Structure formats: structure tokens, C-alpha cells
Amino acid sequence: MEIFGQNVFTQDVMRERLPKAVYKNLKKTIDEGLPLDPSIADVVATAMKEWAVERGATHFTHWFQPMTGVTAEKHDSFITPTDGGIVMDFSGKELVKGEPDASSFPSGGLRATFEARGYTAWDCTSPAFLKEEADVITLCIPTAFCSYTGEALDKKTPLLRSMEALSTQAVRILRLFGNQTATKVTSTVGPEQEYFLVDKSYFLDRLDLMMAGRTLYGAMPPKGQEMEDHYFGAIKERVVSYMKEVNTELWKLGVTAKTQHNEVAPGQFEVAPIFETTNIATDHNQLVMDVLKRVAIRHDMICLIHEKPFAGVNGSGKHNNWSMGSNDGQNLLDPGNTPHENAQFLTFLMATIKAVDEYAGLLRASCASAGNDHRLGANEAPPAIISMFLGEQLSEILEQIEKGATKTSKGGSEIKIGVTTLPALPKDTTDRNRTSPFAFTGNRFEFRMLGSSFSIAGPNVIINTIIAEALKQFADKLEGSKNFTADLEKLLQETAKKHKRVVFNGNNYADEWVKEAKKRGLPNIPNTPEALKELVKKEAVELFVAHKVFSEKELHSRYEILVEQYVKTLNIEALTMIDMAKHSIMPAATSFATEVAQSISAVTAVSSKIDVSAQKELLEEISSNLSSMNKNVKALEKVLDATLNISDIDKQAAAFREKVFAKMLDLRADGDALEKIISADFWPLPTYAEMLFIL
Ligand code: ADP
Ligand code: MG
């Protein structure tokens, strides 16, 4: 594993290359998550530059994550002209601050409040790395992106703030348990990334894949995923060599790509790194998506990260494995071995249950997008209803806590907070509920609603903040307590009573659950325009402002950008469908109809006695589908026009969902019907069978 981390300016490299005092100062900054001390910035910058230049870097960039969800870079050369020559230069100022033009990134109204310029500042808790693209090597400095008035224009800043909020509140709880050593709690994440691979030649023949990242037409092939022969099946050679190269590239970048296997759908795969601190996991997941796409091209394939590239087979998600750890080495969601550890575990667990129940709408909103609308609620992904899976044992413990710890449970065991040791909880994967959106998996939670193309920043901002709030309420209640154990027991009992409704261990895909959830009063938010509204509700604003994660203005800007993205996505999809109907599907159908008609005349000319009813029937069928398609194209154009004229963005988003999307489905049905009856020689698009099974 010599290559591991070779392109990363790691703490080891820093220790080697920096004067001792500077390294110590920087290390402290990193451990405590403080801004970089300007007095050492020049020294750090020089060491970083020398390290990068030795490895062939010619440029540097402040690598940041604007609100589009992807990453952005502004490249600068190290070269500085001097009198009569050039030097390779990189100052502390350039390390600490960059000034990209903020006006070219979405700001959701924040732009108006400041000049177009924003600045980027190194997040020194996330290490700098070298990106190799063709023969250009660039030093990338992970940064936060803010406006000059201090508003966050990116996804990293709120994430760092939410980590801070969680740390503050979690440390308060640890103190209540007598812990004086921990000074910081960090949330940790291991995201499992799903993706599809298709041969590049097919991709280039599909306008929909190129424009929208998903197929907007496509009839089902005779074989889908029903044989279940792809999941964990043998990986094809071409894919093996692709994965090998992906791993190498990721290892160089210090990303611990670990597992890789086939997913449920044909052509679908997964890669998961070992968990890390959330902001680093977020940066690394961006690199994972980037590397997956870039390496695919080298193998004449295209990596599709869209949530639903193909109708009728599974879509792609991203499982967000989440926990929190203290800097004295504890995983706070690990039950531990002693009654004391168990009591602490139950407190953090109960805070999580409370948070998920109280802010289910926000969690739902954090996973809302046009792409993910094809998954959530459909019968393959967790439903749009937020519930939690605890497993049998832990649910029983919850029940006992609710009843009052002194009562004996069915099993005869008795749970007394601070006195009882919990039974070992299974961490076995076989015992897991794979239909639950928020599942406890032994020492962490797995939030399974995220779409595959998401930045994991958004959902983790929400998870960190809502749990910080629950912990805050616990700490507020318990800090003044005269009898900690008794008061804790009471608090956990109340919490269990109030929030047990969010716990559901059954099949989340069953229709009965939808009814049951309704009875329990759990929200079931069907689509993106509805879900996003949760972000700007009064409770949400109060929550984020209280924990200094988002100002009200920042929150509204996020809302606007997300709604805008939804609208733009559907608009592009609708236009692409119209284009494909007019420029490829309808002309192909017309040509084939002509061929059939000519064959009828030709055959009839030979003898009027020959039966041409099959040809006639076929011609009728083509013509009637063609005519339906023509009508639906016109109808879609009309409704799209009307929708684009709606000035209120909320109403516009709703109209896209209710009207435009409905028409798109009609149009697709026509296209798919034609695909089924038109000769393969005439059909202009690569088929599902080709795209899914030929790699
Ligand atoms: P599965 O497919 O069964 O869900 P995987 O092994 O594919 O399991 O993924 C599990 C993920 O959970 C890995 O990325 C792993 O590093 C991560 N994980 C393990 N422990 C923690 C933790 N304490 N905090 C966050 N993530 C964790
Ligand atoms: Mg998983």
C-alpha cells in the first residue's frame, strides 16, 4: 500500500516538512478546528508548495463546494513573474484566502447583499491533495466559501458549523456522566456510493443520458433484475479492471475505498470507504464521484451517478452510516460493556430517536431532489416516511424504559439505568432491516434515503443539528439535577413514551405501513416541492439559528436554490423528451411505417389474395401510437410553456411536478410502445438490454 495517501499533504508529511513549532501550532489548529494562524501561514504554504512542485504540480486551486452540490475550482498558477524571470511562488495569503467570483455560483438571493466577490478559506481539518488530470497536476486546497459579509455560500461552512454545534452539546452530556477528558465530539460518516456503468458508445447515442443523466424513454427488456443474479455476482472483467484503477486513484488521494460489489440491478455497482470525520468524508465522497466518472471514460464507459438512470430496475442511493465519536476514543453509539457506558449510550440513542421524530420533515427535505423523487416512495427504496429500525433487542429495552425500569420484562431481565448491562447487540449484517430509512446497525445509524448524486453535506448538516438540539434539551434538564440517575431515568422514560412512534421494525415497503404511519401521525411527504418547504418552516429556522448553523437568510437561499434546481431539472428533461420525440423517435416510426406501407402495396401487387392483415395491423398500431405521441408532444409543449410563465417559484415547482411530469409520463408511454413494435433496424436508440447487459 505504498501508494496510499501519496497525493495527500498528510499530517505525517507536515510533521516531516514543517519546523517543529509550526507543526505543533498547525496540529492544534486542526485538532481544535480553529482558523489557521496567519503567522504560520507563509511557512505552511511554502512547505505545501514545495511538496506539490516536487510531485510535478504547476497549479493550485481552492477546491470548494458551492450550493450546486458538485465541487468547483479556480485554478491559479504557482508561477509569479519577476524582473526578467519567473518564480514558483505560493504565499500564506494565497493559502488562507482565495477570491473566486461568487456571482457565477448560485447564491439564492444572497448575492444581492454583497458584492459579487466571495472568499474561500482553507479548511485545514481536511488535508490538501494533488489531483492528476491528463498530464496536469494541481494542488487542491479544500476550502469553505463565504461572502464578504460572512454568509456561507457553500455546503462546507454549514457542515463545519453543525459539527461544532453537535460537539458543544455532546460534550455537555459527557460531562454529566463524569467525563472530564473529552473536549470534542465529532460526527463520523461512511457513505456507500452506488452507481451504474454503461458503454460509452450507447451513452453518446442517447440524448437523454447526455442531457439528463437518465433515460427518459426505454422499453423494459425481457430480463430485468428479477433473476437476482447480479447482486454480489461475478464482476465482469472490464469492470474489475475499472474498479482496480478507481481504487488506485482513490488510495493515492487517501480515500480508503474498501468494498466493491455488484448491486441489485444489472450494470449497477457500489463502492464504500471506511468511515471518517464528516467533513473529510464529505470531501472524499466528492472525490469518489469524480474519480468514478473520470476513470470510466478511460475504459470507454460512462459512470451514471443519477438516482434513476433506468426505469423498472433499482435506482442508486447513498447509505449514510453515521455516528459520533469523542476525542478520548469513544463511539457514543456503541453500547459498551459496563452499566455506566450503557446508560450513556442509551442517552445518546434516545436523543437520536427524539431528534429523528421531531425533525422527520427536515430529514425528508435533506433527501429531496428531482432525481431522488423516482426512488423515495417507489417500491425499491425506503419510503418517503421517516421511521427508525432498532432491532428486536433494543426495541424491547426501549419498551422497558418506557414502562419504568423497575418493572420486569417478559424475558425476566430488568433494565435499570446506570445499573444494568445491556445484552450484546447484534452487529450482524444478516439481521438488518434493509427497508428502513434510518436503521441502527449495532454501533451507528444508517440513513438510507440519500440519492446517489447527493453531496452528503446537506443531510449531515441536518442530522448533526437536530441531534445537537435534542442533546441540548437533555443537558438543559439534567445539568441542575440533584439526583442524576433518577432524573435521567425519568427523562429517558418520557422521551421513550413521546417518541417511540417513530420506531418501526417491520417492512417499510408494505402498504399497511403507510396506513399505520398515518395513524401514528408520522409525516409522509410525497415529492420534492412539498419536502423542501420543511426547510423554511418556523421550527426549522429557529433550530438552525439557535445552533448558528444557518442564518434565516442563508436558509432561505438554500431553499430557493434547491427549488430552482428542481425546476431546471424538470425543464431540461421535458425539453429533451420533446427533442427526442421529434428528432429521432417520430421520424424512425414514420420511416418504418412507410416501409410497412410499401410492403403492403408490393405484396398486394403480386397477388391480391395474399393475406396482408399482419402488415396492416402493424401499420395501424404504429400510426395510432405515432398520432398519440404527436398529440402528447404538443400537450407537453403547451403545459411547459404555461408552467414557465408562472412567476411564483413555489407554484411553478408544483406545476412542474403535477402537470409537466404527468405529461412526460404520457409521452414516455408512447415512445416505449413504439419501441416495442418498430423493427430493430429502424429504432434509433440503444435499448435497455444493450445498456444494462453489455459491458
Ligand atoms: P452494509 O452494505 O452492510 O451497509 P458496508 O460495509 O458496505 O455495509 O458499509 C458500512 C459503512 O459503515 C462503511 O463505510 C463503514 O466504514 C461505516 N461505519 C462503520 N462504523 C462507523 C461509524 N462509527 N461511524 C460512521 N460510519 C461507520
Ligand atoms: Mg448499507
mmCIF file of C-alpha atoms in Angstrom, residues 120-437:
data_model
loop_
_atom_site.group_PDB
_atom_site.id
_atom_site.type_symbol
_atom_site.label_atom_id
_atom_site.label_comp_id
_atom_site.label_asym_id
_atom_site.label_seq_id
_atom_site.Cartn_x
_atom_site.Cartn_y
_atom_site.Cartn_z
ATOM 1 C CA THR A 120 -12.564 30.908 0.145
ATOM 2 C CA ALA A 121 -10.662 29.896 3.258
ATOM 3 C CA TRP A 122 -8.706 26.688 3.811
ATOM 4 C CA ASP A 123 -10.488 24.140 5.996
ATOM 5 C CA CYS A 124 -7.251 22.869 7.480
ATOM 6 C CA THR A 125 -9.030 19.924 9.110
ATOM 7 C CA SER A 126 -9.291 18.496 5.584
ATOM 8 C CA PRO A 127 -5.873 17.885 4.012
ATOM 9 C CA ALA A 128 -4.700 19.357 0.718
ATOM 10 C CA PHE A 129 -4.194 16.881 -2.111
ATOM 11 C CA LEU A 130 -2.913 16.607 -5.650
ATOM 12 C CA LYS A 131 -5.285 15.996 -8.493
ATOM 13 C CA GLU A 132 -3.886 14.379 -11.607
ATOM 14 C CA GLU A 133 -5.835 15.129 -14.751
ATOM 15 C CA ALA A 134 -4.269 14.145 -18.057
ATOM 16 C CA ASP A 135 -0.760 15.471 -17.503
ATOM 17 C CA VAL A 136 -1.718 18.409 -15.340
ATOM 18 C CA ILE A 137 -1.154 18.111 -11.615
ATOM 19 C CA THR A 138 -2.981 20.552 -9.408
ATOM 20 C CA LEU A 139 -2.634 21.188 -5.709
ATOM 21 C CA CYS A 140 -6.194 21.265 -4.332
ATOM 22 C CA ILE A 141 -6.856 23.055 -1.086
ATOM 23 C CA PRO A 142 -10.218 22.115 0.475
ATOM 24 C CA THR A 143 -11.902 25.356 1.372
ATOM 25 C CA ALA A 144 -15.010 26.960 2.718
ATOM 26 C CA PHE A 145 -16.673 29.621 0.558
ATOM 27 C CA CYS A 146 -18.213 32.748 2.098
ATOM 28 C CA SER A 147 -19.407 36.144 1.058
ATOM 29 C CA TYR A 148 -17.597 39.200 2.339
ATOM 30 C CA THR A 149 -20.399 39.776 4.780
ATOM 31 C CA GLY A 150 -19.776 36.310 6.192
ATOM 32 C CA GLU A 151 -22.693 34.424 4.684
ATOM 33 C CA ALA A 152 -21.961 30.840 3.768
ATOM 34 C CA LEU A 153 -22.114 30.341 0.018
ATOM 35 C CA ASP A 154 -21.217 26.686 0.113
ATOM 36 C CA LYS A 155 -22.010 23.354 1.686
ATOM 37 C CA LYS A 156 -18.893 23.041 3.779
ATOM 38 C CA THR A 157 -19.355 26.059 6.039
ATOM 39 C CA PRO A 158 -22.738 24.980 7.451
ATOM 40 C CA LEU A 159 -21.404 21.449 7.799
ATOM 41 C CA LEU A 160 -18.485 22.642 9.921
ATOM 42 C CA ARG A 161 -20.858 24.785 11.960
ATOM 43 C CA SER A 162 -23.201 21.838 12.533
ATOM 44 C CA MET A 163 -20.286 19.679 13.670
ATOM 45 C CA GLU A 164 -19.357 22.389 16.117
ATOM 46 C CA ALA A 165 -22.938 22.559 17.426
ATOM 47 C CA LEU A 166 -23.061 18.806 17.910
ATOM 48 C CA SER A 167 -19.712 18.800 19.666
ATOM 49 C CA THR A 168 -20.721 21.523 22.107
ATOM 50 C CA GLN A 169 -23.898 19.737 23.172
ATOM 51 C CA ALA A 170 -22.452 16.217 23.204
ATOM 52 C CA VAL A 171 -19.572 17.296 25.429
ATOM 53 C CA ARG A 172 -22.118 18.739 27.878
ATOM 54 C CA ILE A 173 -23.733 15.309 28.111
ATOM 55 C CA LEU A 174 -20.388 13.568 28.546
ATOM 56 C CA ARG A 175 -19.597 15.895 31.456
ATOM 57 C CA LEU A 176 -22.865 14.839 33.105
ATOM 58 C CA PHE A 177 -21.579 11.292 33.004
ATOM 59 C CA GLY A 178 -18.458 12.410 34.790
ATOM 60 C CA ASN A 179 -16.236 12.511 31.731
ATOM 61 C CA GLN A 180 -13.624 15.263 32.124
ATOM 62 C CA THR A 181 -11.252 14.087 29.399
ATOM 63 C CA ALA A 182 -13.213 14.547 26.183
ATOM 64 C CA THR A 183 -13.085 18.074 24.790
ATOM 65 C CA LYS A 184 -14.575 17.423 21.391
ATOM 66 C CA VAL A 185 -17.118 15.158 19.760
ATOM 67 C CA THR A 186 -17.068 14.666 16.005
ATOM 68 C CA SER A 187 -19.655 13.065 13.831
ATOM 69 C CA THR A 188 -18.338 10.313 11.608
ATOM 70 C CA VAL A 189 -19.689 9.109 8.280
ATOM 71 C CA GLY A 190 -19.098 6.186 5.966
ATOM 72 C CA PRO A 191 -21.077 6.741 2.752
ATOM 73 C CA GLU A 192 -21.781 3.805 0.481
ATOM 74 C CA GLN A 193 -21.852 5.005 -3.111
ATOM 75 C CA GLU A 194 -23.961 3.279 -5.755
ATOM 76 C CA TYR A 195 -23.551 3.852 -9.493
ATOM 77 C CA PHE A 196 -24.228 2.406 -12.913
ATOM 78 C CA LEU A 197 -21.790 1.803 -15.746
ATOM 79 C CA VAL A 198 -22.778 1.897 -19.421
ATOM 80 C CA ASP A 199 -20.703 1.521 -22.528
ATOM 81 C CA LYS A 200 -19.707 4.934 -23.818
ATOM 82 C CA SER A 201 -20.981 4.313 -27.355
ATOM 83 C CA TYR A 202 -24.516 3.807 -26.042
ATOM 84 C CA PHE A 203 -24.304 6.920 -23.929
ATOM 85 C CA LEU A 204 -23.305 9.013 -26.925
ATOM 86 C CA ASP A 205 -26.348 7.766 -28.827
ATOM 87 C CA ARG A 206 -28.743 8.770 -26.073
ATOM 88 C CA LEU A 207 -29.543 12.448 -25.797
ATOM 89 C CA ASP A 208 -31.410 11.756 -22.557
ATOM 90 C CA LEU A 209 -28.380 10.231 -20.847
ATOM 91 C CA MET A 210 -26.221 13.089 -22.050
ATOM 92 C CA MET A 211 -28.626 15.864 -21.055
ATOM 93 C CA ALA A 212 -30.408 14.435 -18.042
ATOM 94 C CA GLY A 213 -28.222 11.584 -16.815
ATOM 95 C CA ARG A 214 -31.183 9.219 -17.027
ATOM 96 C CA THR A 215 -33.184 7.513 -19.736
ATOM 97 C CA LEU A 216 -36.392 9.389 -20.488
ATOM 98 C CA TYR A 217 -37.588 6.649 -22.825
ATOM 99 C CA GLY A 218 -36.871 2.962 -22.866
ATOM 100 C CA ALA A 219 -38.996 -0.173 -23.007
ATOM 101 C CA MET A 220 -38.259 -2.920 -20.493
ATOM 102 C CA PRO A 221 -36.067 -5.720 -21.797
ATOM 103 C CA PRO A 222 -37.252 -9.340 -21.474
ATOM 104 C CA LYS A 223 -34.946 -9.705 -18.484
ATOM 105 C CA GLY A 224 -34.595 -7.136 -15.751
ATOM 106 C CA GLN A 225 -33.304 -7.765 -12.280
ATOM 107 C CA GLU A 226 -35.875 -10.461 -11.422
ATOM 108 C CA MET A 227 -33.370 -13.299 -11.717
ATOM 109 C CA GLU A 228 -31.432 -11.643 -8.903
ATOM 110 C CA ASP A 229 -28.277 -12.934 -10.495
ATOM 111 C CA HIS A 230 -26.377 -9.654 -10.430
ATOM 112 C CA TYR A 231 -26.221 -8.877 -6.722
ATOM 113 C CA PHE A 232 -22.833 -9.978 -5.445
ATOM 114 C CA GLY A 233 -22.473 -11.865 -8.708
ATOM 115 C CA ALA A 234 -19.211 -12.273 -10.519
ATOM 116 C CA ILE A 235 -17.956 -8.896 -11.643
ATOM 117 C CA LYS A 236 -17.153 -8.729 -15.339
ATOM 118 C CA GLU A 237 -13.535 -8.368 -16.341
ATOM 119 C CA ARG A 238 -13.843 -4.941 -17.825
ATOM 120 C CA VAL A 239 -15.448 -3.742 -14.639
ATOM 121 C CA VAL A 240 -12.818 -5.450 -12.495
ATOM 122 C CA SER A 241 -10.063 -3.561 -14.223
ATOM 123 C CA TYR A 242 -12.072 -0.357 -13.910
ATOM 124 C CA MET A 243 -12.568 -0.885 -10.188
ATOM 125 C CA LYS A 244 -8.904 -1.654 -9.719
ATOM 126 C CA GLU A 245 -7.989 1.637 -11.290
ATOM 127 C CA VAL A 246 -10.648 3.501 -9.299
ATOM 128 C CA ASN A 247 -9.209 2.043 -6.099
ATOM 129 C CA THR A 248 -5.668 3.028 -7.069
ATOM 130 C CA GLU A 249 -6.710 6.589 -7.837
ATOM 131 C CA LEU A 250 -8.673 6.836 -4.607
ATOM 132 C CA TRP A 251 -5.923 5.340 -2.493
ATOM 133 C CA LYS A 252 -3.477 7.893 -3.872
ATOM 134 C CA LEU A 253 -5.897 10.536 -2.663
ATOM 135 C CA GLY A 254 -6.042 8.965 0.764
ATOM 136 C CA VAL A 255 -9.572 7.614 0.277
ATOM 137 C CA THR A 256 -9.951 4.159 1.780
ATOM 138 C CA ALA A 257 -12.133 2.601 -0.915
ATOM 139 C CA LYS A 258 -12.930 -0.768 0.563
ATOM 140 C CA THR A 259 -15.821 -2.831 -0.610
ATOM 141 C CA GLN A 260 -16.987 -3.253 -4.133
ATOM 142 C CA HIS A 261 -19.680 -5.469 -5.365
ATOM 143 C CA ASN A 262 -22.464 -5.716 -7.832
ATOM 144 C CA GLU A 263 -25.698 -4.152 -6.731
ATOM 145 C CA VAL A 264 -29.233 -5.387 -7.303
ATOM 146 C CA ALA A 265 -29.701 -4.062 -10.811
ATOM 147 C CA PRO A 266 -27.670 -5.231 -13.787
ATOM 148 C CA GLY A 267 -24.886 -2.756 -14.544
ATOM 149 C CA GLN A 268 -25.039 -1.361 -11.010
ATOM 150 C CA PHE A 269 -22.174 -1.353 -8.506
ATOM 151 C CA GLU A 270 -21.132 0.050 -5.147
ATOM 152 C CA VAL A 271 -18.021 1.408 -3.518
ATOM 153 C CA ALA A 272 -17.676 2.264 0.177
ATOM 154 C CA PRO A 273 -14.779 3.839 2.007
ATOM 155 C CA ILE A 274 -14.026 3.350 5.696
ATOM 156 C CA PHE A 275 -15.754 5.992 7.781
ATOM 157 C CA GLU A 276 -14.077 9.296 8.659
ATOM 158 C CA THR A 277 -14.818 12.633 10.256
ATOM 159 C CA THR A 278 -17.868 14.021 8.473
ATOM 160 C CA ASN A 279 -16.264 16.958 6.664
ATOM 161 C CA ILE A 280 -13.450 14.787 5.359
ATOM 162 C CA ALA A 281 -15.914 12.051 4.417
ATOM 163 C CA THR A 282 -17.841 14.730 2.512
ATOM 164 C CA ASP A 283 -14.765 15.904 0.625
ATOM 165 C CA HIS A 284 -13.777 12.328 -0.061
ATOM 166 C CA ASN A 285 -17.213 11.364 -1.328
ATOM 167 C CA GLN A 286 -16.948 14.210 -3.847
ATOM 168 C CA LEU A 287 -13.605 12.766 -4.926
ATOM 169 C CA VAL A 288 -15.133 9.292 -5.146
ATOM 170 C CA MET A 289 -17.839 10.523 -7.533
ATOM 171 C CA ASP A 290 -15.279 12.472 -9.525
ATOM 172 C CA VAL A 291 -12.859 9.537 -9.821
ATOM 173 C CA LEU A 292 -15.673 7.100 -10.694
ATOM 174 C CA LYS A 293 -16.638 9.320 -13.621
ATOM 175 C CA ARG A 294 -13.141 10.118 -14.835
ATOM 176 C CA VAL A 295 -11.786 6.579 -14.725
ATOM 177 C CA ALA A 296 -14.878 5.225 -16.505
ATOM 178 C CA ILE A 297 -14.061 7.331 -19.549
ATOM 179 C CA ARG A 298 -10.575 5.782 -19.710
ATOM 180 C CA HIS A 299 -12.308 2.412 -20.025
ATOM 181 C CA ASP A 300 -14.751 3.631 -22.674
ATOM 182 C CA MET A 301 -17.565 3.545 -20.191
ATOM 183 C CA ILE A 302 -19.718 6.210 -18.614
ATOM 184 C CA CYS A 303 -20.443 6.210 -14.914
ATOM 185 C CA LEU A 304 -24.018 7.254 -14.197
ATOM 186 C CA ILE A 305 -24.468 8.661 -10.699
ATOM 187 C CA HIS A 306 -28.104 9.636 -11.285
ATOM 188 C CA GLU A 307 -30.642 8.213 -8.818
ATOM 189 C CA LYS A 308 -32.714 6.537 -11.503
ATOM 190 C CA PRO A 309 -30.955 6.057 -14.818
ATOM 191 C CA PHE A 310 -33.319 3.240 -15.827
ATOM 192 C CA ALA A 311 -37.000 2.822 -15.088
ATOM 193 C CA GLY A 312 -38.086 -0.594 -13.898
ATOM 194 C CA VAL A 313 -34.798 -1.575 -12.279
ATOM 195 C CA ASN A 314 -33.390 -0.379 -8.959
ATOM 196 C CA GLY A 315 -32.140 3.135 -8.664
ATOM 197 C CA SER A 316 -28.986 4.301 -6.908
ATOM 198 C CA GLY A 317 -28.737 5.646 -3.405
ATOM 199 C CA LYS A 318 -26.076 6.542 -0.951
ATOM 200 C CA HIS A 319 -26.220 4.992 2.507
ATOM 201 C CA ASN A 320 -25.001 7.453 5.062
ATOM 202 C CA ASN A 321 -23.574 5.483 8.003
ATOM 203 C CA TRP A 322 -23.437 7.980 10.834
ATOM 204 C CA SER A 323 -22.148 8.026 14.369
ATOM 205 C CA MET A 324 -20.398 10.364 16.774
ATOM 206 C CA GLY A 325 -17.076 9.853 18.488
ATOM 207 C CA SER A 326 -15.302 11.691 21.288
ATOM 208 C CA ASN A 327 -11.653 12.693 21.128
ATOM 209 C CA ASP A 328 -10.952 10.386 24.057
ATOM 210 C CA GLY A 329 -11.773 7.463 21.826
ATOM 211 C CA GLN A 330 -15.410 6.522 22.415
ATOM 212 C CA ASN A 331 -18.011 5.760 19.797
ATOM 213 C CA LEU A 332 -21.037 7.291 21.509
ATOM 214 C CA LEU A 333 -23.458 4.980 19.715
ATOM 215 C CA ASP A 334 -21.647 1.875 20.876
ATOM 216 C CA PRO A 335 -23.464 0.223 23.803
ATOM 217 C CA GLY A 336 -20.221 -0.538 25.624
ATOM 218 C CA ASN A 337 -19.666 -3.160 28.323
ATOM 219 C CA THR A 338 -20.499 -1.549 31.640
ATOM 220 C CA PRO A 339 -23.767 -0.247 33.105
ATOM 221 C CA HIS A 340 -22.255 3.219 33.104
ATOM 222 C CA GLU A 341 -21.383 3.030 29.402
ATOM 223 C CA ASN A 342 -24.828 1.610 28.691
ATOM 224 C CA ALA A 343 -26.567 4.493 30.409
ATOM 225 C CA GLN A 344 -24.532 6.955 28.375
ATOM 226 C CA PHE A 345 -25.242 5.006 25.201
ATOM 227 C CA LEU A 346 -28.980 4.986 25.923
ATOM 228 C CA THR A 347 -28.902 8.739 26.452
ATOM 229 C CA PHE A 348 -27.297 9.368 23.067
ATOM 230 C CA LEU A 349 -29.552 6.793 21.447
ATOM 231 C CA MET A 350 -32.660 8.356 22.937
ATOM 232 C CA ALA A 351 -31.548 11.807 21.821
ATOM 233 C CA THR A 352 -31.240 10.442 18.301
ATOM 234 C CA ILE A 353 -34.744 8.934 18.445
ATOM 235 C CA LYS A 354 -36.173 12.201 19.721
ATOM 236 C CA ALA A 355 -34.348 14.186 17.030
ATOM 237 C CA VAL A 356 -35.470 11.957 14.184
ATOM 238 C CA ASP A 357 -39.090 12.026 15.331
ATOM 239 C CA GLU A 358 -39.225 15.766 15.948
ATOM 240 C CA TYR A 359 -37.468 16.726 12.751
ATOM 241 C CA ALA A 360 -38.557 13.949 10.399
ATOM 242 C CA GLY A 361 -39.668 16.601 7.905
ATOM 243 C CA LEU A 362 -36.181 18.103 7.762
ATOM 244 C CA LEU A 363 -34.567 14.722 7.229
ATOM 245 C CA ARG A 364 -37.002 14.103 4.409
ATOM 246 C CA ALA A 365 -36.214 17.514 2.936
ATOM 247 C CA SER A 366 -32.488 16.798 3.081
ATOM 248 C CA CYS A 367 -33.007 13.957 0.622
ATOM 249 C CA ALA A 368 -35.352 15.726 -1.766
ATOM 250 C CA SER A 369 -34.388 16.188 -5.394
ATOM 251 C CA ALA A 370 -35.892 15.621 -8.821
ATOM 252 C CA GLY A 371 -33.727 12.526 -9.239
ATOM 253 C CA ASN A 372 -34.486 11.074 -5.830
ATOM 254 C CA ASP A 373 -38.254 11.537 -6.380
ATOM 255 C CA HIS A 374 -38.021 8.444 -8.584
ATOM 256 C CA ARG A 375 -36.797 6.405 -5.637
ATOM 257 C CA LEU A 376 -38.363 7.608 -2.423
ATOM 258 C CA GLY A 377 -41.765 6.096 -2.031
ATOM 259 C CA ALA A 378 -41.307 3.853 -5.013
ATOM 260 C CA ASN A 379 -41.117 0.180 -4.161
ATOM 261 C CA GLU A 380 -37.363 -0.210 -4.064
ATOM 262 C CA ALA A 381 -36.044 2.450 -1.762
ATOM 263 C CA PRO A 382 -37.018 3.478 1.700
ATOM 264 C CA PRO A 383 -40.430 5.095 1.539
ATOM 265 C CA ALA A 384 -40.870 8.803 1.990
ATOM 266 C CA ILE A 385 -41.951 8.162 5.581
ATOM 267 C CA ILE A 386 -39.151 8.566 8.122
ATOM 268 C CA SER A 387 -39.007 5.771 10.671
ATOM 269 C CA MET A 388 -36.256 4.097 12.644
ATOM 270 C CA PHE A 389 -35.211 0.484 12.915
ATOM 271 C CA LEU A 390 -33.772 -0.504 16.287
ATOM 272 C CA GLY A 391 -33.903 -4.284 16.098
ATOM 273 C CA GLU A 392 -35.716 -6.584 18.446
ATOM 274 C CA GLN A 393 -33.478 -6.359 21.489
ATOM 275 C CA LEU A 394 -33.082 -2.653 21.549
ATOM 276 C CA SER A 395 -36.810 -2.157 20.940
ATOM 277 C CA GLU A 396 -37.525 -4.333 23.930
ATOM 278 C CA ILE A 397 -35.154 -2.268 26.020
ATOM 279 C CA LEU A 398 -36.916 0.871 24.846
ATOM 280 C CA GLU A 399 -40.213 -0.649 25.895
ATOM 281 C CA GLN A 400 -38.876 -1.410 29.350
ATOM 282 C CA ILE A 401 -37.530 2.071 29.769
ATOM 283 C CA GLU A 402 -40.924 3.410 28.789
ATOM 284 C CA LYS A 403 -42.728 1.207 31.299
ATOM 285 C CA GLY A 404 -40.400 2.214 34.058
ATOM 286 C CA ALA A 405 -37.156 0.466 34.667
ATOM 287 C CA THR A 406 -38.172 -1.354 37.802
ATOM 288 C CA LYS A 407 -40.808 -3.478 36.126
ATOM 289 C CA THR A 408 -39.695 -6.876 34.976
ATOM 290 C CA SER A 409 -39.844 -7.534 31.265
ATOM 291 C CA LYS A 410 -41.057 -10.672 29.525
ATOM 292 C CA GLY A 411 -37.609 -12.133 29.428
ATOM 293 C CA GLY A 412 -37.220 -11.653 33.150
ATOM 294 C CA SER A 413 -34.393 -9.195 32.644
ATOM 295 C CA GLU A 414 -34.667 -5.782 34.119
ATOM 296 C CA ILE A 415 -33.274 -2.551 32.852
ATOM 297 C CA LYS A 416 -32.134 -0.112 35.433
ATOM 298 C CA ILE A 417 -30.351 2.895 34.089
ATOM 299 C CA GLY A 418 -26.826 3.079 35.374
ATOM 300 C CA VAL A 419 -27.081 -0.344 36.973
ATOM 301 C CA THR A 420 -27.856 -2.779 34.185
ATOM 302 C CA THR A 421 -25.523 -4.022 31.496
ATOM 303 C CA LEU A 422 -27.213 -4.344 28.142
ATOM 304 C CA PRO A 423 -27.067 -7.614 26.294
ATOM 305 C CA ALA A 424 -24.618 -7.616 23.390
ATOM 306 C CA LEU A 425 -26.435 -6.197 20.398
ATOM 307 C CA PRO A 426 -26.072 -7.917 17.074
ATOM 308 C CA LYS A 427 -23.881 -6.163 14.526
ATOM 309 C CA ASP A 428 -24.500 -8.910 12.067
ATOM 310 C CA THR A 429 -25.489 -7.724 8.625
ATOM 311 C CA THR A 430 -27.888 -10.613 8.093
ATOM 312 C CA ASP A 431 -30.121 -9.390 10.858
ATOM 313 C CA ARG A 432 -30.594 -5.981 9.312
ATOM 314 C CA ASN A 433 -33.766 -4.436 8.105
ATOM 315 C CA ARG A 434 -32.940 -3.214 4.636
ATOM 316 C CA THR A 435 -36.237 -1.403 4.146
ATOM 317 C CA SER A 436 -35.781 1.076 6.972
ATOM 318 C CA PRO A 437 -34.758 4.630 6.164
#
